[in-house]
mmCIF file of C-alpha atoms in Angstrom:
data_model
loop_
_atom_site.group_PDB
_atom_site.id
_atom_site.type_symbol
_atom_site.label_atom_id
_atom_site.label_comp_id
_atom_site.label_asym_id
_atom_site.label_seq_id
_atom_site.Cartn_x
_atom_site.Cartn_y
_atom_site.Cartn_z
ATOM 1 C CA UNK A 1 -0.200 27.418 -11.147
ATOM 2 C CA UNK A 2 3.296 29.142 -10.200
ATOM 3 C CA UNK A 3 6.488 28.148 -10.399
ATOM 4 C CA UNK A 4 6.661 28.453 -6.640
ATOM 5 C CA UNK A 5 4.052 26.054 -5.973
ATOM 6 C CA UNK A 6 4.802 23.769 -7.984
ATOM 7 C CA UNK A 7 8.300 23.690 -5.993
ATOM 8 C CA UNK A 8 5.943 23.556 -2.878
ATOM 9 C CA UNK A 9 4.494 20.329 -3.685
ATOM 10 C CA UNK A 10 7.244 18.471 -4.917
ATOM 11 C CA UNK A 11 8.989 19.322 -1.269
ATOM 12 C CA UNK A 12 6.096 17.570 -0.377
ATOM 13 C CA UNK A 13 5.976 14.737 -2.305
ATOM 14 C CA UNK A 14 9.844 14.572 -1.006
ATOM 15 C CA UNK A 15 9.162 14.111 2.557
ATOM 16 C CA UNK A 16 6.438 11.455 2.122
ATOM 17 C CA UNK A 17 9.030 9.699 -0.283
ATOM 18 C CA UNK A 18 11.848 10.041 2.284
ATOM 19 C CA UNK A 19 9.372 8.953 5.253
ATOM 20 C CA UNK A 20 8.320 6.006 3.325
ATOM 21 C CA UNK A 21 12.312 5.583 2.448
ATOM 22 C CA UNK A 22 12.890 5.451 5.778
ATOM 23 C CA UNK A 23 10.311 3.065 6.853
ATOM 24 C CA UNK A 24 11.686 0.293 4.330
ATOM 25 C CA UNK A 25 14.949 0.773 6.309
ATOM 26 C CA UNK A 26 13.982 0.737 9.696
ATOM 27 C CA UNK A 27 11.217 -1.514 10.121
ATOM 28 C CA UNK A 28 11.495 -5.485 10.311
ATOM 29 C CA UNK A 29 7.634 -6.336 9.950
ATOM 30 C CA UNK A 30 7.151 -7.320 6.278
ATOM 31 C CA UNK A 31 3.526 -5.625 6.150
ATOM 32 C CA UNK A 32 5.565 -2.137 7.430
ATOM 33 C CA UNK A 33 7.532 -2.405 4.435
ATOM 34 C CA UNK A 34 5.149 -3.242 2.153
ATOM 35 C CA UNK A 35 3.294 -0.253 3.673
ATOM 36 C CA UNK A 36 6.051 2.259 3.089
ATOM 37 C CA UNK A 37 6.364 1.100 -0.224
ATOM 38 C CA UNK A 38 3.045 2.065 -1.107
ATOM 39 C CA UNK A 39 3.961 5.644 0.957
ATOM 40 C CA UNK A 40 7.237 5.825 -2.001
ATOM 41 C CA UNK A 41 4.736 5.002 -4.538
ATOM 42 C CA UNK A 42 2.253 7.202 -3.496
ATOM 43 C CA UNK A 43 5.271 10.575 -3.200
ATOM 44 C CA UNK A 44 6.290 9.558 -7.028
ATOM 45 C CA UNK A 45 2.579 10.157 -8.127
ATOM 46 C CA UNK A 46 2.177 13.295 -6.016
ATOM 47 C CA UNK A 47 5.346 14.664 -8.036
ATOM 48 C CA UNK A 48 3.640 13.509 -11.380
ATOM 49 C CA UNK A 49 0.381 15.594 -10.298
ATOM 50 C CA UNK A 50 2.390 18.692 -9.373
ATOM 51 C CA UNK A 51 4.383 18.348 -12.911
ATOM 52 C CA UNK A 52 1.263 17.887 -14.803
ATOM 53 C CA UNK A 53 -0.526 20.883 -13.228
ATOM 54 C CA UNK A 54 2.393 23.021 -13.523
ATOM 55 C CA UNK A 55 2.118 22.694 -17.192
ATOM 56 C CA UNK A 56 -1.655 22.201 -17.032
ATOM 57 C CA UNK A 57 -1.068 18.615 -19.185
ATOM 58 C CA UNK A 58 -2.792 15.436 -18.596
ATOM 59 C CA UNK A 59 0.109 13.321 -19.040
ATOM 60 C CA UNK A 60 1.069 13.523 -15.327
ATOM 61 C CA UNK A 61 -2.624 12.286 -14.610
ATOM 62 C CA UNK A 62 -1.911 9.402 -17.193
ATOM 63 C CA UNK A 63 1.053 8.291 -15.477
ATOM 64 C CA UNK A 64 -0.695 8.459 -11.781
ATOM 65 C CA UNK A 65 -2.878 5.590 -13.608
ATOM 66 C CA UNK A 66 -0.450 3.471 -14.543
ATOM 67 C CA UNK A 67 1.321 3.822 -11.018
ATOM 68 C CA UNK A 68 -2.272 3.028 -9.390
ATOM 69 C CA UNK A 69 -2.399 -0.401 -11.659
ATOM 70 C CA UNK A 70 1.447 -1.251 -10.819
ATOM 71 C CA UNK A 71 0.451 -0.375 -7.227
ATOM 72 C CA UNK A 72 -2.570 -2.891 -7.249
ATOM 73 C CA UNK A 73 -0.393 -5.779 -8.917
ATOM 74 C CA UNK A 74 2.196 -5.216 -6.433
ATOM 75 C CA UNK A 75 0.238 -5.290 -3.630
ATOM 76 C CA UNK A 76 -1.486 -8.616 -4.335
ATOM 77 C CA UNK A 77 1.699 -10.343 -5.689
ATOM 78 C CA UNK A 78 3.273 -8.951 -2.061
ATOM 79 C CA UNK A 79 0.477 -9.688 0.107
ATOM 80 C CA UNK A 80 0.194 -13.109 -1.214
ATOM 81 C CA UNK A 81 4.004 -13.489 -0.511
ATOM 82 C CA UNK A 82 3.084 -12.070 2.734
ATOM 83 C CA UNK A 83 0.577 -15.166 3.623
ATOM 84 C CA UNK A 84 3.449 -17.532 2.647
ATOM 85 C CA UNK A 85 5.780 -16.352 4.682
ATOM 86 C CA UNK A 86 3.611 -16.410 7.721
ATOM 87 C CA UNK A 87 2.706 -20.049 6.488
ATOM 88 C CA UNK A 88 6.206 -21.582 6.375
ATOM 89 C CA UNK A 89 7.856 -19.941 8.632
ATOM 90 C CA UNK A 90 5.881 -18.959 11.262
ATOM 91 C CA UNK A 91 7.116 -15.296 11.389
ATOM 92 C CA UNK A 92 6.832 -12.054 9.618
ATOM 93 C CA UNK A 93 10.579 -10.986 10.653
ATOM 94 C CA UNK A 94 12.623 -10.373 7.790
ATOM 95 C CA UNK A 95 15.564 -10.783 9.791
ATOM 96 C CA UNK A 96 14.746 -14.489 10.699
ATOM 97 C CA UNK A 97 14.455 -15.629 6.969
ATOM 98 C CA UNK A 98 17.538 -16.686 6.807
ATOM 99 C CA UNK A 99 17.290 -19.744 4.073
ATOM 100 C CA UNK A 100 18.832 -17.844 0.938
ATOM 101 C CA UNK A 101 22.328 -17.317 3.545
ATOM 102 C CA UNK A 102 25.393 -18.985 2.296
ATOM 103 C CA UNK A 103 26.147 -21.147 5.321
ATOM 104 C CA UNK A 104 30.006 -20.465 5.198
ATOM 105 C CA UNK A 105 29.548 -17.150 5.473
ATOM 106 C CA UNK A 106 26.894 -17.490 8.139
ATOM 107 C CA UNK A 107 29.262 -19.283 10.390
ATOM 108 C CA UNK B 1 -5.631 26.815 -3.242
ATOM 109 C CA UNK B 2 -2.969 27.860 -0.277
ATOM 110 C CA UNK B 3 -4.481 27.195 3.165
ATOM 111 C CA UNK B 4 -5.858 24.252 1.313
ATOM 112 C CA UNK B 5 -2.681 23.039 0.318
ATOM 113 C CA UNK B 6 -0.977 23.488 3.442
ATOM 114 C CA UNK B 7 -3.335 22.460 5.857
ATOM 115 C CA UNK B 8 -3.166 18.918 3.683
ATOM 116 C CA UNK B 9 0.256 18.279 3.364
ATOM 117 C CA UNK B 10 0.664 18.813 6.872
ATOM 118 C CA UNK B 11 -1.780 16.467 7.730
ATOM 119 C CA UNK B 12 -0.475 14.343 4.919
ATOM 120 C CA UNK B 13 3.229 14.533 6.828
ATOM 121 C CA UNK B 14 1.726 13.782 9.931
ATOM 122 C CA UNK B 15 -0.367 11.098 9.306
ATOM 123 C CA UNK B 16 2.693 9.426 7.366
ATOM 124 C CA UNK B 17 4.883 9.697 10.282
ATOM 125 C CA UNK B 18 2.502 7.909 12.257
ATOM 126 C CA UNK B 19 2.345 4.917 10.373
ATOM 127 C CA UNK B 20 6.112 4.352 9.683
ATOM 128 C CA UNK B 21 6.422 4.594 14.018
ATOM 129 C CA UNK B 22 3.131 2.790 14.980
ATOM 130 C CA UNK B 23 3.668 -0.922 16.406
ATOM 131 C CA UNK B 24 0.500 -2.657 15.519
ATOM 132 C CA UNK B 25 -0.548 -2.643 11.889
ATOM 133 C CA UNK B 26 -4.186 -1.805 12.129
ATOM 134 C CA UNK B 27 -2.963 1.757 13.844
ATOM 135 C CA UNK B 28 -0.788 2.140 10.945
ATOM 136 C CA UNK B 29 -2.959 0.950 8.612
ATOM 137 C CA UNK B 30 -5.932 4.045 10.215
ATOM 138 C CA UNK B 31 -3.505 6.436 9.642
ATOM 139 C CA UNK B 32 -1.830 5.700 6.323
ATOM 140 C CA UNK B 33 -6.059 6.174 5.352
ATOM 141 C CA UNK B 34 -5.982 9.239 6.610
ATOM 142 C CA UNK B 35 -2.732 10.006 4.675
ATOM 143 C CA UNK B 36 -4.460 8.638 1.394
ATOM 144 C CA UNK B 37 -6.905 10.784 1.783
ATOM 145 C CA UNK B 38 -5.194 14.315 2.300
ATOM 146 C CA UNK B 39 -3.093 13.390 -0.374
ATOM 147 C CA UNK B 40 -6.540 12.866 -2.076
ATOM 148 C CA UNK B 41 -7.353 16.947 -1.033
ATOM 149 C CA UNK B 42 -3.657 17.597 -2.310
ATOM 150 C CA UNK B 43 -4.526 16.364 -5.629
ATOM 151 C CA UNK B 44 -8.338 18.173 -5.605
ATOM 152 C CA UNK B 45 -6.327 21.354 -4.499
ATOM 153 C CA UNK B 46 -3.547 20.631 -7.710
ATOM 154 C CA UNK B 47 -6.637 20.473 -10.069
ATOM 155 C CA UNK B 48 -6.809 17.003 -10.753
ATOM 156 C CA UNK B 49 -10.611 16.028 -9.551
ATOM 157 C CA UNK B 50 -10.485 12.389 -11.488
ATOM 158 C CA UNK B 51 -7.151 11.454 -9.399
ATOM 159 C CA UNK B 52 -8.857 12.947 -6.440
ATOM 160 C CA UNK B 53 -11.314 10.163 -6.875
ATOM 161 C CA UNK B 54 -9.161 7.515 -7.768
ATOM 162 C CA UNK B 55 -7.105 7.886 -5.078
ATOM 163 C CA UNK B 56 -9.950 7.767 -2.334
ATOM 164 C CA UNK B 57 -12.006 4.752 -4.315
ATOM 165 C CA UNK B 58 -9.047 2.752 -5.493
ATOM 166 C CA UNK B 59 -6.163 3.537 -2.376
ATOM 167 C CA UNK B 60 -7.902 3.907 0.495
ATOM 168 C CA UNK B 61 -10.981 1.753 -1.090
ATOM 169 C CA UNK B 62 -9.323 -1.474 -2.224
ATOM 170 C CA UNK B 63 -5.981 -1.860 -1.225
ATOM 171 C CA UNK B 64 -6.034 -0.520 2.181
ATOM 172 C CA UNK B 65 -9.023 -3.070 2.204
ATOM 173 C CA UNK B 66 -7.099 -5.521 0.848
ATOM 174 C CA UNK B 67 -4.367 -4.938 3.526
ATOM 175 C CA UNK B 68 -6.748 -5.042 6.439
ATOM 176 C CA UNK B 69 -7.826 -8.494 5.089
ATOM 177 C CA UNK B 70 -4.398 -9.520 4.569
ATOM 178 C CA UNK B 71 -3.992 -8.470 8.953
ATOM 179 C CA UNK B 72 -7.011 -10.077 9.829
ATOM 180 C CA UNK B 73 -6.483 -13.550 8.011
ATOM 181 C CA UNK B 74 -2.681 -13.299 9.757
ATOM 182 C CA UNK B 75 -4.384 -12.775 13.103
ATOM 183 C CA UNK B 76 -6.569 -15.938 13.470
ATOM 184 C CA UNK B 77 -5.703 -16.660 17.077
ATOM 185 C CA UNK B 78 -6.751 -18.052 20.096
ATOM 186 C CA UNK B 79 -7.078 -14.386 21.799
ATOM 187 C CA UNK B 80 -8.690 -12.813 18.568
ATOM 188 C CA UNK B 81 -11.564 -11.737 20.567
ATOM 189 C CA UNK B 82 -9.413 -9.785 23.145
ATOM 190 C CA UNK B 83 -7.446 -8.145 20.378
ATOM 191 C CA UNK B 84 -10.671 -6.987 19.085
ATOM 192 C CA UNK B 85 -11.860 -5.467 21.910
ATOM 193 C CA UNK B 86 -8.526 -3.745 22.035
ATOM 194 C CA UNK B 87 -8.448 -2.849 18.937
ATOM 195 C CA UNK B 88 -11.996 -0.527 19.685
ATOM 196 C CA UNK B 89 -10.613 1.407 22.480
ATOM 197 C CA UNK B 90 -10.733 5.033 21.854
ATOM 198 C CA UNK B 91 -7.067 5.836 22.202
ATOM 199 C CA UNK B 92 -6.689 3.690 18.544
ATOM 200 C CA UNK B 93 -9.213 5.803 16.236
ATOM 201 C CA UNK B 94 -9.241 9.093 18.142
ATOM 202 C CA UNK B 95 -6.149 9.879 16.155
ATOM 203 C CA UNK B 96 -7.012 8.692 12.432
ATOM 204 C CA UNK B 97 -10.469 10.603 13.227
ATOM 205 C CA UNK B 98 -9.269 13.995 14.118
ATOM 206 C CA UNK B 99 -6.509 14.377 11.026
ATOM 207 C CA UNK B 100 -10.359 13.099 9.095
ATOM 208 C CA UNK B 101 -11.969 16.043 10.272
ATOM 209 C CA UNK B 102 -10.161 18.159 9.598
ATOM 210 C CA UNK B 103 -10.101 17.245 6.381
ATOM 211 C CA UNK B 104 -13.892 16.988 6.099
ATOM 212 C CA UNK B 105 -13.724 20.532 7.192
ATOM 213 C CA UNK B 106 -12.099 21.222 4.484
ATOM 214 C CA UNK B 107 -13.842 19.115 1.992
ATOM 215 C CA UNK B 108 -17.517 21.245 3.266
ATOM 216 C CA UNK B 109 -15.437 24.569 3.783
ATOM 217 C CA UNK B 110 -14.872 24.103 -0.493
ATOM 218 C CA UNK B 111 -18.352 22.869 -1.039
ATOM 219 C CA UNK B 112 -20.086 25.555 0.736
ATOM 220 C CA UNK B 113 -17.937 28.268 -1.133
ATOM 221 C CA UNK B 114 -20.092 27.124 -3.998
ATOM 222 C CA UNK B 115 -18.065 27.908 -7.541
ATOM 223 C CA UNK B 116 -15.884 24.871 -8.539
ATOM 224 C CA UNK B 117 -13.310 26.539 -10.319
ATOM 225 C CA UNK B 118 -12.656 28.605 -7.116
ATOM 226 C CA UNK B 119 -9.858 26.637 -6.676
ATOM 227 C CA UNK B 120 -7.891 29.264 -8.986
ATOM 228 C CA UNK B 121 -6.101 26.853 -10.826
ATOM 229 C CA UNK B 122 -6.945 25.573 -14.133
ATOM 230 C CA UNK B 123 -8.319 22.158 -13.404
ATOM 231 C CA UNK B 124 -7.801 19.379 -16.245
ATOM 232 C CA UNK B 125 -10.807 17.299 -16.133
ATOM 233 C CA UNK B 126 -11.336 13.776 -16.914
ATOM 234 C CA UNK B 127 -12.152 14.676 -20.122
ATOM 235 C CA UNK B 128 -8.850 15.743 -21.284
ATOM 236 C CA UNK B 129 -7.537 12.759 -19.211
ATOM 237 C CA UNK B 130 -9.179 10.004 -20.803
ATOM 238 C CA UNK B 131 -9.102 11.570 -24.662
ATOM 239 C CA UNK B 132 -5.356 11.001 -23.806
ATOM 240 C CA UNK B 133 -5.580 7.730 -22.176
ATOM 241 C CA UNK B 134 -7.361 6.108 -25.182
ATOM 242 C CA UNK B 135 -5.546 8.727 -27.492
ATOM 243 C CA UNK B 136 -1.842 8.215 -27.619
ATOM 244 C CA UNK B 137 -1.534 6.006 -24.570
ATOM 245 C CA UNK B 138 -3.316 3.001 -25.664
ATOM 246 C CA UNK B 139 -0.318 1.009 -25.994
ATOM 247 C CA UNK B 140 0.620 1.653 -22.487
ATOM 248 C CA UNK B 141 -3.259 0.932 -21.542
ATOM 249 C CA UNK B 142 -2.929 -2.428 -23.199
ATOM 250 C CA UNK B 143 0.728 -3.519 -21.382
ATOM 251 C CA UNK B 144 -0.847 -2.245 -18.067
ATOM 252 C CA UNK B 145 -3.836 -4.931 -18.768
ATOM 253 C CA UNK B 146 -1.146 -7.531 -18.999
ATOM 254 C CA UNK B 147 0.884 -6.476 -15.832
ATOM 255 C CA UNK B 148 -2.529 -6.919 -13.626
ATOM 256 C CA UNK B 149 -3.134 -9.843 -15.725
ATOM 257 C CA UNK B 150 0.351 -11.276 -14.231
ATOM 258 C CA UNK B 151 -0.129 -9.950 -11.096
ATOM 259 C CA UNK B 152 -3.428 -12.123 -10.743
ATOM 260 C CA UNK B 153 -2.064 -15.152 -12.294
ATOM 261 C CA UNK B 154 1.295 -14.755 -9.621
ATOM 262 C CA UNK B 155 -1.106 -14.039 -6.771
ATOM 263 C CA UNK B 156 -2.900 -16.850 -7.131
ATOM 264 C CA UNK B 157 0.145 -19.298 -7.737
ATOM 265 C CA UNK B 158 1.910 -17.911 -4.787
ATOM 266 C CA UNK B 159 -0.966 -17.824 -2.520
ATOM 267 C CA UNK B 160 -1.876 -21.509 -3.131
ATOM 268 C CA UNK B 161 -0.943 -23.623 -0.259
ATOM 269 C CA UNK B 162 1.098 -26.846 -1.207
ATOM 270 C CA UNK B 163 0.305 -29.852 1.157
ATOM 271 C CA UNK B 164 3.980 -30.851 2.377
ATOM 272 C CA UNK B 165 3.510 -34.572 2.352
ATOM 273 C CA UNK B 166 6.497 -36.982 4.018
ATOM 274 C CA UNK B 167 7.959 -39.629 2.457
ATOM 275 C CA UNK B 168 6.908 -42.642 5.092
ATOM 276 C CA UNK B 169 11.034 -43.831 4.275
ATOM 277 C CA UNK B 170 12.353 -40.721 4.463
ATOM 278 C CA UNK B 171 10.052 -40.140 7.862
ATOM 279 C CA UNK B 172 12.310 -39.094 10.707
ATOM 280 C CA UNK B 173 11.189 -38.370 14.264
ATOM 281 C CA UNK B 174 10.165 -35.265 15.301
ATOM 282 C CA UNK B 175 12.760 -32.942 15.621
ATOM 283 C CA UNK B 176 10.205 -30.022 16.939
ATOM 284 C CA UNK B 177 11.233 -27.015 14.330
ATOM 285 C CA UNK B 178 9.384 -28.138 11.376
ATOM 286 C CA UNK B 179 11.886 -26.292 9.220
ATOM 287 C CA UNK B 180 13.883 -29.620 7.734
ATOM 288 C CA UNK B 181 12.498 -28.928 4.410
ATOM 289 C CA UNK B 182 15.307 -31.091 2.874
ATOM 290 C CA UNK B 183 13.517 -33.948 4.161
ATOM 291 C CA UNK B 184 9.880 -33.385 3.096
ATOM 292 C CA UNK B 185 8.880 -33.886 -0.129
ATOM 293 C CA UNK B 186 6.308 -31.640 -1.826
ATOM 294 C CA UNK B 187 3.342 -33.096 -4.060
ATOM 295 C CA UNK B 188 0.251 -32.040 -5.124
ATOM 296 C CA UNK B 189 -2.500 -34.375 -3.966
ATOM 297 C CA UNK B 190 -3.435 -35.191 -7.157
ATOM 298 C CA UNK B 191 0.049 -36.625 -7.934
ATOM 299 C CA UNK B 192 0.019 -38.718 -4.761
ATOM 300 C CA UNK B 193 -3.365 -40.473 -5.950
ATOM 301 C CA UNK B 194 -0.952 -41.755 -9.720
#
């Protein structure tokens, strides 16, 4: 594997992280955001891939693993968070959980 | 490896774009499949066959799985049915099912050529992979036991529903929102029965 393509890849990897970058910032619906976390995740371990086959290591490989098992936690920690939210407040808005607001500052 | 490579991230690109601008999360969940997936072809074209795998089995498998579930549970309406039928029209998977093809195209395309290792790239197998895992990452295979070890124990604590249970003193009339959580007082039901 070239240099070049290497550099072709991780301009890849780039744009999904940036799409999924932008998709935490835009959207309001907490199961978009948890999606475009999993795109940023997903972009980091494309970049480990590319790095591991430009050297032709498995380390790179190793470390997709370990992202894949943080992924999983994460998911099921969120997704659970995810279910609570829709049971006490009704909404999946970020914008309308509003308890954690100082009240002075609210007003 | 090239037209490979390119025809994937492209779809790859696309298929993410769709899913950060979709509105309803099934569409976006389709498509960010689809993205899993070419990324999947990226990795097969980078050399990395186990990943490849992994990434269609555990990504697209389970959690996308897990996320549809997740959808479905928060969807338990009155109009479920109707949504359903929605859901089916062709307008939803025509999309997620051409950026597929293509990629099955490609996935037959590399079959049919017949020689694995026509790839030209030096693949590293799972071989190599796992005499590393166990090798000099075994530490890091043991803490990564313990994180999903949290992350069940925290998933099941947070996804346990508490009963909210009013004080009969402390009961006000209705004011409609429901959110006066000063006012209710959380037990278990067990602790209620002491």
């Amino acid at each position: 594997m070239t240099a070049m393509n290497a550099q072709l890849v991780l301009i890849v990897a780039a744009i999904l992280f940036i799409l999924g970058l932008f998709g935490v910032l835009t959207r309001k619906n907490v199961i978009f955001m948890l999606l475009s976390i999993e795109i940023m995740l997903n972009a980091a371990g494309l970049a480990f891939i590319a790095a591991g086959a430009r050297w032709g290591q498995p380390d790179g490989q190793i470390m997709f693993l370990f992202i894949l098992a943080m992924t999983a936690s994460e998911v099921s920690v969120g997704l659970a968070l995810v279910l609570q939210i829709q049971h006490q407040h009704k909404t999946l808005d970020v914008g309308k959980l509003t308890q954690l607001r100082d009240e002075a500052v609210a007003d | 490896m090239n037209l490979l490579f390119y025809i994937s991230s492209a779809i790859a690109i696309i298929a993410t774009f769709m899913v950060i601008t979709r509105y309803h999360p099934i569409h976006a969940l389709l498509y960010l499949v689809a993205s899993f997936l070419s990324v999947a072809m990226i990795f097969l074209s980078l050399g990395a066959p186990f990943i490849a795998a992994l990434e269609v089995i555990i990504y697209a498998g389970a959690i996308m799985v897990l996320f549809i579930f997740v959808v479905m549970m928060l969807n338990l309406g009155d109009d479920t049915a109707k949504q359903e039928k929605q859901w089916l029209t062709a307008k939803v998977w025509l999309g997620p099912s051409v950026l597929v093809v293509i990629l099955l195209g490609e996935l037959i395309w590399l079959i049919l050529k017949g020689n694995p290792s026509s790839v030209e790239i030096s693949v590293v197998d799972a071989r190599k992979v796992s005499a590393a895992l166990y090798g000099k990452y075994v530490v890091a295979v043991e803490m990564i036991g313990f994180l999903l070890m949290a992350g069940i124990v925290g998933a099941a604590h947070i996804g346990k529903h508490h009963r909210k249970l009013t004080h009969r003193f402390l009961a006000e009339p209705q004011n409609g929102n429901g959110a006066d959580a000063i006012q209710e007082i959380q037990k278990e039901p067990l602790e209620t029965v002491n």
